[in-house]
XYZ file of N, CA, C and O in Angstrom:
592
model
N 12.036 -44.943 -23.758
C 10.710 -45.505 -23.762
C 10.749 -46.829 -24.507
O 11.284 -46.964 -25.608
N 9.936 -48.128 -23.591
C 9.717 -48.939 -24.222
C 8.747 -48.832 -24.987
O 8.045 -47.861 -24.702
N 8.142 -49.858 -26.489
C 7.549 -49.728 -26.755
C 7.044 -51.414 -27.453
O 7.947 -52.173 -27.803
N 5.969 -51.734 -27.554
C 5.754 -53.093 -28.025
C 4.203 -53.333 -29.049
O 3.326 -52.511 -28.785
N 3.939 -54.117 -29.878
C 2.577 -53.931 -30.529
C 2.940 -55.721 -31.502
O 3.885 -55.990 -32.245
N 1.859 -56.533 -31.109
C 1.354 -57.560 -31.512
C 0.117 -57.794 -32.367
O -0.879 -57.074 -32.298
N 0.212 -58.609 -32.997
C -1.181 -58.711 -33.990
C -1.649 -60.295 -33.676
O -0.683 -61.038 -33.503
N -2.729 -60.824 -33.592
C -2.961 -62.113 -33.461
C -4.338 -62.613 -34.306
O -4.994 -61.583 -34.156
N -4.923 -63.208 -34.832
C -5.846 -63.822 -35.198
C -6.231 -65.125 -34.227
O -5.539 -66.140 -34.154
N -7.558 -64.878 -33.447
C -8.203 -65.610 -32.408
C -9.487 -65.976 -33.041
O -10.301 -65.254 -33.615
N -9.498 -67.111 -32.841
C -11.312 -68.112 -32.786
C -11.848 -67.704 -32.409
O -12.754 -68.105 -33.140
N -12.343 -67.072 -31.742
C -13.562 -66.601 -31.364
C -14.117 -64.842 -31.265
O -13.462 -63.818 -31.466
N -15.412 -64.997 -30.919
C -15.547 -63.421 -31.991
C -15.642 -62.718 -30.495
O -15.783 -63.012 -29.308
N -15.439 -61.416 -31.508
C -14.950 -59.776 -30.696
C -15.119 -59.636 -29.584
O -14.228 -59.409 -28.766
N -17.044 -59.815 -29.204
C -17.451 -59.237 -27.990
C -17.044 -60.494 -26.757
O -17.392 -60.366 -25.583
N -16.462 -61.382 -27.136
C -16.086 -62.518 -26.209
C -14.418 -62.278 -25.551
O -13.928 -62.474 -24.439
N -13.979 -61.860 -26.606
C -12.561 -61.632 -26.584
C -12.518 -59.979 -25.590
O -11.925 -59.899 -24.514
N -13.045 -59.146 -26.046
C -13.667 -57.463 -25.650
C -14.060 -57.741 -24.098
O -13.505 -57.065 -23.232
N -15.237 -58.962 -23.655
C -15.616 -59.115 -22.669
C -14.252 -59.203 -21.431
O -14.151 -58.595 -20.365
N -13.357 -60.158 -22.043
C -12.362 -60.812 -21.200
C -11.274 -59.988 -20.831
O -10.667 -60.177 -19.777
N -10.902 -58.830 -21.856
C -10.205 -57.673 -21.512
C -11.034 -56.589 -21.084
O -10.233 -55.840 -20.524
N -12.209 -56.044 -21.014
C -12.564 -54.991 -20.537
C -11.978 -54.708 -19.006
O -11.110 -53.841 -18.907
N -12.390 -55.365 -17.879
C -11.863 -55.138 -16.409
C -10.556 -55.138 -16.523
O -9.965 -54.242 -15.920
N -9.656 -56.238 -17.408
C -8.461 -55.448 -17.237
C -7.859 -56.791 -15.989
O -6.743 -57.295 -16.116
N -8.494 -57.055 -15.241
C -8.220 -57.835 -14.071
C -7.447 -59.242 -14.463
O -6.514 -59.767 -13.857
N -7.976 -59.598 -15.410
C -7.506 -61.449 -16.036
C -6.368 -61.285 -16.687
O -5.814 -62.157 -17.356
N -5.748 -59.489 -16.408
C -4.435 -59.574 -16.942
C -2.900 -60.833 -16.673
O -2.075 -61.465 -17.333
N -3.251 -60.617 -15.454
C -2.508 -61.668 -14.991
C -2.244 -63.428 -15.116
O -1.291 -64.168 -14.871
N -3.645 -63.622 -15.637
C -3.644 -64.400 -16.279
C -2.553 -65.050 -17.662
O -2.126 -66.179 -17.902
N -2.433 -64.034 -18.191
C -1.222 -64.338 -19.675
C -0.125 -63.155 -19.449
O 0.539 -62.785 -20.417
N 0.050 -62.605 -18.257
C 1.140 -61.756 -17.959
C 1.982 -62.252 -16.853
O 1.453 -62.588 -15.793
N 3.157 -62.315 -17.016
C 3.774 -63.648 -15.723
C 4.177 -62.532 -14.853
O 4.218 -62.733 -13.640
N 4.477 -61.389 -15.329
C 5.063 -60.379 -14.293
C 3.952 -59.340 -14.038
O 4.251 -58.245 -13.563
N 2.517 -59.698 -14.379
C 1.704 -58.640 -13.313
C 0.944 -59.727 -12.510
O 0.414 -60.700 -13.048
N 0.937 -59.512 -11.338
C 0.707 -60.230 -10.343
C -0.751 -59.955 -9.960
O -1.542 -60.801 -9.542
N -1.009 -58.577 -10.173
C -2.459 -58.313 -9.809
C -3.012 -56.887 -10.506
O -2.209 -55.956 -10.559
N -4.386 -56.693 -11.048
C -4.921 -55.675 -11.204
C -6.373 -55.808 -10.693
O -7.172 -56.735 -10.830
N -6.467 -54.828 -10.177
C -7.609 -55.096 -9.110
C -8.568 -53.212 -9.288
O -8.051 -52.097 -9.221
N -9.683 -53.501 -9.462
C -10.391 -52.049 -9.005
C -10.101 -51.436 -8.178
O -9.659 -51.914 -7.133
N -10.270 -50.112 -8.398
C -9.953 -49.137 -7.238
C -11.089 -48.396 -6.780
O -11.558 -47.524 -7.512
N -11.510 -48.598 -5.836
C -12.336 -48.143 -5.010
C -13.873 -48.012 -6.000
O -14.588 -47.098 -6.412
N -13.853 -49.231 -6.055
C -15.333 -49.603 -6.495
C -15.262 -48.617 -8.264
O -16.393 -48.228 -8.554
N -14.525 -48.347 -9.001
C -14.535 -47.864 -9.660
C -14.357 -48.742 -11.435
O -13.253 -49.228 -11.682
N -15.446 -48.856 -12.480
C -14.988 -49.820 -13.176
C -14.079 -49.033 -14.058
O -13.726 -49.947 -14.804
N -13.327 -47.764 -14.582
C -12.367 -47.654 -14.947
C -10.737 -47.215 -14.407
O -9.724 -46.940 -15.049
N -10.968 -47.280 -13.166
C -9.020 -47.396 -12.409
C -9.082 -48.623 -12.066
O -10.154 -49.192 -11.861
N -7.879 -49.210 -11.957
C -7.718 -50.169 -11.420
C -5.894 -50.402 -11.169
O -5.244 -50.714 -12.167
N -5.330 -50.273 -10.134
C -4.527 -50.733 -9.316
C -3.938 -52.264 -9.657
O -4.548 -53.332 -9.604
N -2.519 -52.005 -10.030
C -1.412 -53.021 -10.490
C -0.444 -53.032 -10.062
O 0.365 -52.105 -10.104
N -0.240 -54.545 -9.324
C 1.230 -54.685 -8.930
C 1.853 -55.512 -9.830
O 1.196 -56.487 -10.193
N 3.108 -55.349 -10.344
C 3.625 -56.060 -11.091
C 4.912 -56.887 -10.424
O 5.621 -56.290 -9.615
N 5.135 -57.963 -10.701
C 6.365 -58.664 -10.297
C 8.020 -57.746 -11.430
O 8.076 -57.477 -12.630
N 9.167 -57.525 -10.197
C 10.463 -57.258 -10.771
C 11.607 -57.930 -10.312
O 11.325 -58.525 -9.272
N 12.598 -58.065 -10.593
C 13.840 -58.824 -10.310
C 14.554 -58.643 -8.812
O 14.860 -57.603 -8.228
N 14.663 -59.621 -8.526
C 15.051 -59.256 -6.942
C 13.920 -59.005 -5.954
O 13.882 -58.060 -5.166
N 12.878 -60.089 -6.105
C 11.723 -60.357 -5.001
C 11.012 -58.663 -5.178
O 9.955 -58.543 -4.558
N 11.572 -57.140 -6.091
C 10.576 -56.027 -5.914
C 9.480 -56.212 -6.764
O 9.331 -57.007 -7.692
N 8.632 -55.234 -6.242
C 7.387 -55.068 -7.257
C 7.323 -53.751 -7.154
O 7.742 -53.232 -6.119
N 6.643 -52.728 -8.489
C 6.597 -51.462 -8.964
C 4.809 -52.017 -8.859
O 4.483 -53.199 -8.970
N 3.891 -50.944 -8.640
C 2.536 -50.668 -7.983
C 2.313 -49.124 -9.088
O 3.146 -48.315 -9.497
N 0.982 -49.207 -9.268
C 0.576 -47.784 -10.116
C -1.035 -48.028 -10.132
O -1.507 -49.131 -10.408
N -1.511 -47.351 -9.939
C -2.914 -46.953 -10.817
C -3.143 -46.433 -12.147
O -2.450 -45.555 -12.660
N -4.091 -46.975 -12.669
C -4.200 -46.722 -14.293
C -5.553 -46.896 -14.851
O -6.230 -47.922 -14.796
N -5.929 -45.539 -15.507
C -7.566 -45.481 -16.018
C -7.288 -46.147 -17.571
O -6.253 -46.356 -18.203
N -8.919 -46.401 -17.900
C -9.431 -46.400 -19.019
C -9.562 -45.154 -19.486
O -10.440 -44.335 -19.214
N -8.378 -45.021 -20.412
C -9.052 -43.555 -21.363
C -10.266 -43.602 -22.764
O -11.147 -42.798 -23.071
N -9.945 -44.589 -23.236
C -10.539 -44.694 -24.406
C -11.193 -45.786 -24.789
O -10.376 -46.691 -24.958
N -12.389 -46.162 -25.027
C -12.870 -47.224 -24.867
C -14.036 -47.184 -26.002
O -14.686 -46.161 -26.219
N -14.218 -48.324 -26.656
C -15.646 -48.557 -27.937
C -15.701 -49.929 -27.339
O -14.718 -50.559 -26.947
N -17.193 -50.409 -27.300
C -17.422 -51.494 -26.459
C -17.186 -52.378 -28.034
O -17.533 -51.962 -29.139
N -16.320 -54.031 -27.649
C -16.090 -54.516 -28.957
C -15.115 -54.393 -29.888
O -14.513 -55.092 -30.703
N -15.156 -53.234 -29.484
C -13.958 -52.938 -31.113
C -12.602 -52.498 -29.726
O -11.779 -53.411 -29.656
N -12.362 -51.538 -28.905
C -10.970 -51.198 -28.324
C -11.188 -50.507 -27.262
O -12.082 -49.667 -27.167
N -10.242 -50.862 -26.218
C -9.636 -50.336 -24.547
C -8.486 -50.207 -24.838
O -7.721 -50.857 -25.550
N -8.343 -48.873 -23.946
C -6.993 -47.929 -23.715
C -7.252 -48.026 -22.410
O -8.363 -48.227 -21.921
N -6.151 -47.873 -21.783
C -5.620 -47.141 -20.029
C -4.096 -46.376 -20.269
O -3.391 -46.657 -21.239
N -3.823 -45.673 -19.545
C -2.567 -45.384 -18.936
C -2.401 -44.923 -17.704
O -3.050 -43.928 -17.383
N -1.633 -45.448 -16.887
C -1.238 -44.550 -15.470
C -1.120 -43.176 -15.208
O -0.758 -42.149 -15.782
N -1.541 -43.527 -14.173
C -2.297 -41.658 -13.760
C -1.243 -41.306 -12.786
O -1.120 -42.056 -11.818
N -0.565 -40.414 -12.878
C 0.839 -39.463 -12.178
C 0.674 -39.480 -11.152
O 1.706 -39.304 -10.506
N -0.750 -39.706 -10.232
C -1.178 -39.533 -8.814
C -0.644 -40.636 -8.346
O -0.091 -40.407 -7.271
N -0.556 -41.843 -8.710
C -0.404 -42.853 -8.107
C 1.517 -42.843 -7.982
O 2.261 -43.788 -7.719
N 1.840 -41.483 -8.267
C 3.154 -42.037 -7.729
C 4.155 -43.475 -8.104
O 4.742 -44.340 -7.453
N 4.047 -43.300 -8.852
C 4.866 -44.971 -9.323
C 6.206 -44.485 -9.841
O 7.230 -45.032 -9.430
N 6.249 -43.736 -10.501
C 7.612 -43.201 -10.879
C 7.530 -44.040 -12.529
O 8.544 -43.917 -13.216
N 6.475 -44.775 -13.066
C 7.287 -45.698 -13.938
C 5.890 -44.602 -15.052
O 5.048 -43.962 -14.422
N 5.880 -44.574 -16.349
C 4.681 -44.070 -17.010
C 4.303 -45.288 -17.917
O 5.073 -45.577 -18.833
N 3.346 -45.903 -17.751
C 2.993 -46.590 -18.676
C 1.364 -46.683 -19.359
O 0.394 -46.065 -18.922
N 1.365 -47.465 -20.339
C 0.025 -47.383 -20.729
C -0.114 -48.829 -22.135
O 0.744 -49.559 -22.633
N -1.475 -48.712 -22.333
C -1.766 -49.803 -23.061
C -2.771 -49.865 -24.209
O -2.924 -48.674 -24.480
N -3.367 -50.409 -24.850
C -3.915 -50.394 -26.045
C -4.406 -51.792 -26.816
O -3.730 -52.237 -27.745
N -5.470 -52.370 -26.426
C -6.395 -53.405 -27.348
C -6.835 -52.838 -27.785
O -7.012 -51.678 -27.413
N -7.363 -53.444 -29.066
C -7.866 -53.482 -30.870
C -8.611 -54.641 -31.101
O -8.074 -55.685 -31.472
N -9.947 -54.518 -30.886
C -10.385 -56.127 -31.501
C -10.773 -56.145 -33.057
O -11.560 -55.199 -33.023
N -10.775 -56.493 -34.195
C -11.045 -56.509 -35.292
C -11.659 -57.730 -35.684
O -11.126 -58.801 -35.973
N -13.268 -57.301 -35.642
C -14.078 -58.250 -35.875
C -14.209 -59.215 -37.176
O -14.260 -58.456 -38.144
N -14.277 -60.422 -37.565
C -14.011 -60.822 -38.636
C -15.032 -62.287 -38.878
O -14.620 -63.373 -39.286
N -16.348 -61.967 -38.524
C -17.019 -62.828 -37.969
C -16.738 -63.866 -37.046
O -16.830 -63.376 -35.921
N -16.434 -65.094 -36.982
C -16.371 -65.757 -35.874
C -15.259 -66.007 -35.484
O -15.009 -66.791 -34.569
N -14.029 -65.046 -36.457
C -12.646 -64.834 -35.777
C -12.663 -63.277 -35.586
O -13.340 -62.509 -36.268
N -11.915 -62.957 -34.674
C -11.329 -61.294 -34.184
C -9.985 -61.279 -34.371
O -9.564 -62.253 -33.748
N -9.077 -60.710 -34.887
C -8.038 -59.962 -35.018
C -7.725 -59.274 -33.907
O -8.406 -58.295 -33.601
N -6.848 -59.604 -33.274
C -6.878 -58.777 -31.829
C -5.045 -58.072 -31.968
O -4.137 -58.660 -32.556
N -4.927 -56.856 -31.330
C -3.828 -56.053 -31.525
C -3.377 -55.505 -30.329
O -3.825 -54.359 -30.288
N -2.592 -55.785 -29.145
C -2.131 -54.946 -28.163
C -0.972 -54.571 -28.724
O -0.108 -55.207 -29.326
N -1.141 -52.891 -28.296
C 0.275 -52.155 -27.864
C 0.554 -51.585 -26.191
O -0.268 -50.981 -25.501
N 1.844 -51.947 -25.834
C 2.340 -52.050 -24.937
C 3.428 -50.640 -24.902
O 4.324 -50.479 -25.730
N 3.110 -49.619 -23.683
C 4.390 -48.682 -24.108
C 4.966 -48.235 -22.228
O 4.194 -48.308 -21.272
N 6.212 -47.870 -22.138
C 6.483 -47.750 -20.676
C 7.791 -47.034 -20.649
O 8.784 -47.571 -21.140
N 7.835 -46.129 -20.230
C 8.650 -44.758 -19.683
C 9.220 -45.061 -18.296
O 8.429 -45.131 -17.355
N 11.161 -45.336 -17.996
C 11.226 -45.335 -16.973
C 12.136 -44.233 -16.632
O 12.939 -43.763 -17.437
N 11.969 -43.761 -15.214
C 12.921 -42.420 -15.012
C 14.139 -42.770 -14.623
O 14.024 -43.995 -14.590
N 15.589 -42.451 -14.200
C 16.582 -42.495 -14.109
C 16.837 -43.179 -12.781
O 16.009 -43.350 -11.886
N 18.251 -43.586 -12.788
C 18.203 -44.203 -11.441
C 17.858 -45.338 -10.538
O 16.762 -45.766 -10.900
N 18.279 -45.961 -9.599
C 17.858 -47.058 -9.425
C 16.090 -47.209 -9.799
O 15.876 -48.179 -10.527
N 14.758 -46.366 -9.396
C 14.045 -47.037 -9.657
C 13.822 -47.154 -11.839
O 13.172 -47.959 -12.505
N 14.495 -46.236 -12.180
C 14.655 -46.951 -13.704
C 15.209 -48.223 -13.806
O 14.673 -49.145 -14.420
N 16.433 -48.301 -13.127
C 17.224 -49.340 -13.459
C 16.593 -50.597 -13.031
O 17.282 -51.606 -13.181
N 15.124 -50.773 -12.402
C 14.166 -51.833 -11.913
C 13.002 -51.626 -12.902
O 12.300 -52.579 -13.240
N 12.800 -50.384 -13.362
C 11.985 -50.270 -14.579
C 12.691 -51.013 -15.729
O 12.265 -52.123 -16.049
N 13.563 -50.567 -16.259
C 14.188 -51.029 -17.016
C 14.253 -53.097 -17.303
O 13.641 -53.651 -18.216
N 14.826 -53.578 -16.627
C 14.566 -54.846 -15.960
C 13.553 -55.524 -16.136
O 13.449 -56.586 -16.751
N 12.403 -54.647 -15.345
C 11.144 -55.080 -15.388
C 10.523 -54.997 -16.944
O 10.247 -56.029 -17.556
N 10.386 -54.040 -17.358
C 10.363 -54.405 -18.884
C 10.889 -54.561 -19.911
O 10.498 -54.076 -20.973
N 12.053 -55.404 -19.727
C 12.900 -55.780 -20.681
C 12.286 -56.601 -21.529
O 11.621 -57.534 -21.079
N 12.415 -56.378 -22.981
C 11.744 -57.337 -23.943
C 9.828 -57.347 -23.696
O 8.893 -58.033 -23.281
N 10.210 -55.940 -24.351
C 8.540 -56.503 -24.158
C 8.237 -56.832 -25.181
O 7.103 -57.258 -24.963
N 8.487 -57.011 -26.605
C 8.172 -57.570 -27.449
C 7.626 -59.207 -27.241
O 6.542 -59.779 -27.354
N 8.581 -59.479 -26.991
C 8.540 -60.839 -26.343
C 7.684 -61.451 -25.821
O 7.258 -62.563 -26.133
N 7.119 -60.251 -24.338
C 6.340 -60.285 -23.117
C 4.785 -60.257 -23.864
O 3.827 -60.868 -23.391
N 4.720 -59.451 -25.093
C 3.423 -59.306 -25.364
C 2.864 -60.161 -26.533
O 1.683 -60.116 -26.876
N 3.755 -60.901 -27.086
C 4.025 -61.824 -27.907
C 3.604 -63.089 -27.173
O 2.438 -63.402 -27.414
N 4.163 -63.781 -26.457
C 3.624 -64.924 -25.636
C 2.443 -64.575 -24.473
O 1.967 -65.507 -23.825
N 1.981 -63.140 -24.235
C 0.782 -62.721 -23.572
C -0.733 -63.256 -24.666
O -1.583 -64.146 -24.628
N -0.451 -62.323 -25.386
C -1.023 -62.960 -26.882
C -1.238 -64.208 -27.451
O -2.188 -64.780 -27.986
N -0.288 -64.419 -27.230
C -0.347 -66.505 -27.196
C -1.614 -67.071 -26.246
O -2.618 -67.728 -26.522
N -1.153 -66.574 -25.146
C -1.691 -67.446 -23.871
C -2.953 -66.882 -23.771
O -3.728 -67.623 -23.166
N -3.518 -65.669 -24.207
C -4.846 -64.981 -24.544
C -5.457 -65.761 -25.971
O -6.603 -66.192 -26.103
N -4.831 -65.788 -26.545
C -5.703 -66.778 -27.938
C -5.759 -68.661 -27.440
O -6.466 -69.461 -28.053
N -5.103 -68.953 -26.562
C -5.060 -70.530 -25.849
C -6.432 -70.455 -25.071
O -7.227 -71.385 -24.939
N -6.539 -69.356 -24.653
C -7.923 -69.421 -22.944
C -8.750 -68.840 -24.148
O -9.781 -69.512 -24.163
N -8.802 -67.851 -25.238
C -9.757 -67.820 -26.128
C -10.540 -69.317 -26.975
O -11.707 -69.605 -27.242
N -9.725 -69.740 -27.107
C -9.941 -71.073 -28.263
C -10.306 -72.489 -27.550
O -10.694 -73.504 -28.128
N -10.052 -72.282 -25.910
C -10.549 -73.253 -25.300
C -11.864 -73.155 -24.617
O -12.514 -74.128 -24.233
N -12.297 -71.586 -24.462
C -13.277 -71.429 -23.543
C -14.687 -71.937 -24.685
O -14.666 -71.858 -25.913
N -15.867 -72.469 -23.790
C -16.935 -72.388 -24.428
C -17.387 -70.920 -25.273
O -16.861 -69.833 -25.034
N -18.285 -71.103 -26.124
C -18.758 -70.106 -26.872
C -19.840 -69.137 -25.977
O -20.499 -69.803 -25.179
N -20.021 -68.229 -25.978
C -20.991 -67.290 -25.194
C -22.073 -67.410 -26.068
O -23.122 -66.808 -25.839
């Protein structure tokens, strides 16, 4: 199991930062290897992810919101139905601090044996890294956007 967890201090406050991760969708935005997360069937907590992997593949999963406080933190993890073979899941933290938030993702991902591990594997190599410059590029579109 991979596992990854970042801390950042962002300009701007909670429910702005909370707003921009709730859908989950603008992931792609500061993630170079998820290509898309999109709702699933009109539903605002699944939502359907393809991610970019090495060698033109992509690994696909569905994944709910388990845990959620509006403001303060969103959870998801992939749901076994969707067949992906890969287990993963996720974790924002906003920590309000008046007109800065403290923001915290953890990143965690289980791959099974075998070639599609060995594309799991690959695919999340370094996620430290991955969630480290995600974080970056989420406090850049934080600190540039107008104020709500």
């Amino acid at each position: 199991m991979a596992t990854a967890t970042h801390y950042l201090e962002v300009n701007a406050p909670a429910a702005q930062c909370y707003q921009w991760w709730r859908p989950l969708t603008h992931l792609p935005q500061i993630m170079d290897d998820v290509r898309s997360v999109e709702p699933k069937s009109g539903q605002a907590d699944v939502t359907h992810w393809t991610v970019d992997g090495p060698l033109g593949k992509s690994i696909e999963w569905d994944a709910k919101i388990i845990d959620e406080e509006t403001d303060r933190k969103i959870a998801w993890k992939s749901l076994e139905e969707s067949n992906n073979h890969v287990e993963t899941g996720g974790a924002v933290r906003f920590d309000p601090h008046g007109d800065t938030t403290g923001v915290e993702v953890s990143l965690h991902v289980t791959t099974p044996g075998g070639a599609v591990g060995d594309l799991g594997a690959k695919l999340f190599a370094d996620p430290q890294k991955k969630i480290e410059k995600a974080l970056e590029e989420f406090k850049r579109l934080m600190e540039s956007s107008p104020r709500a």
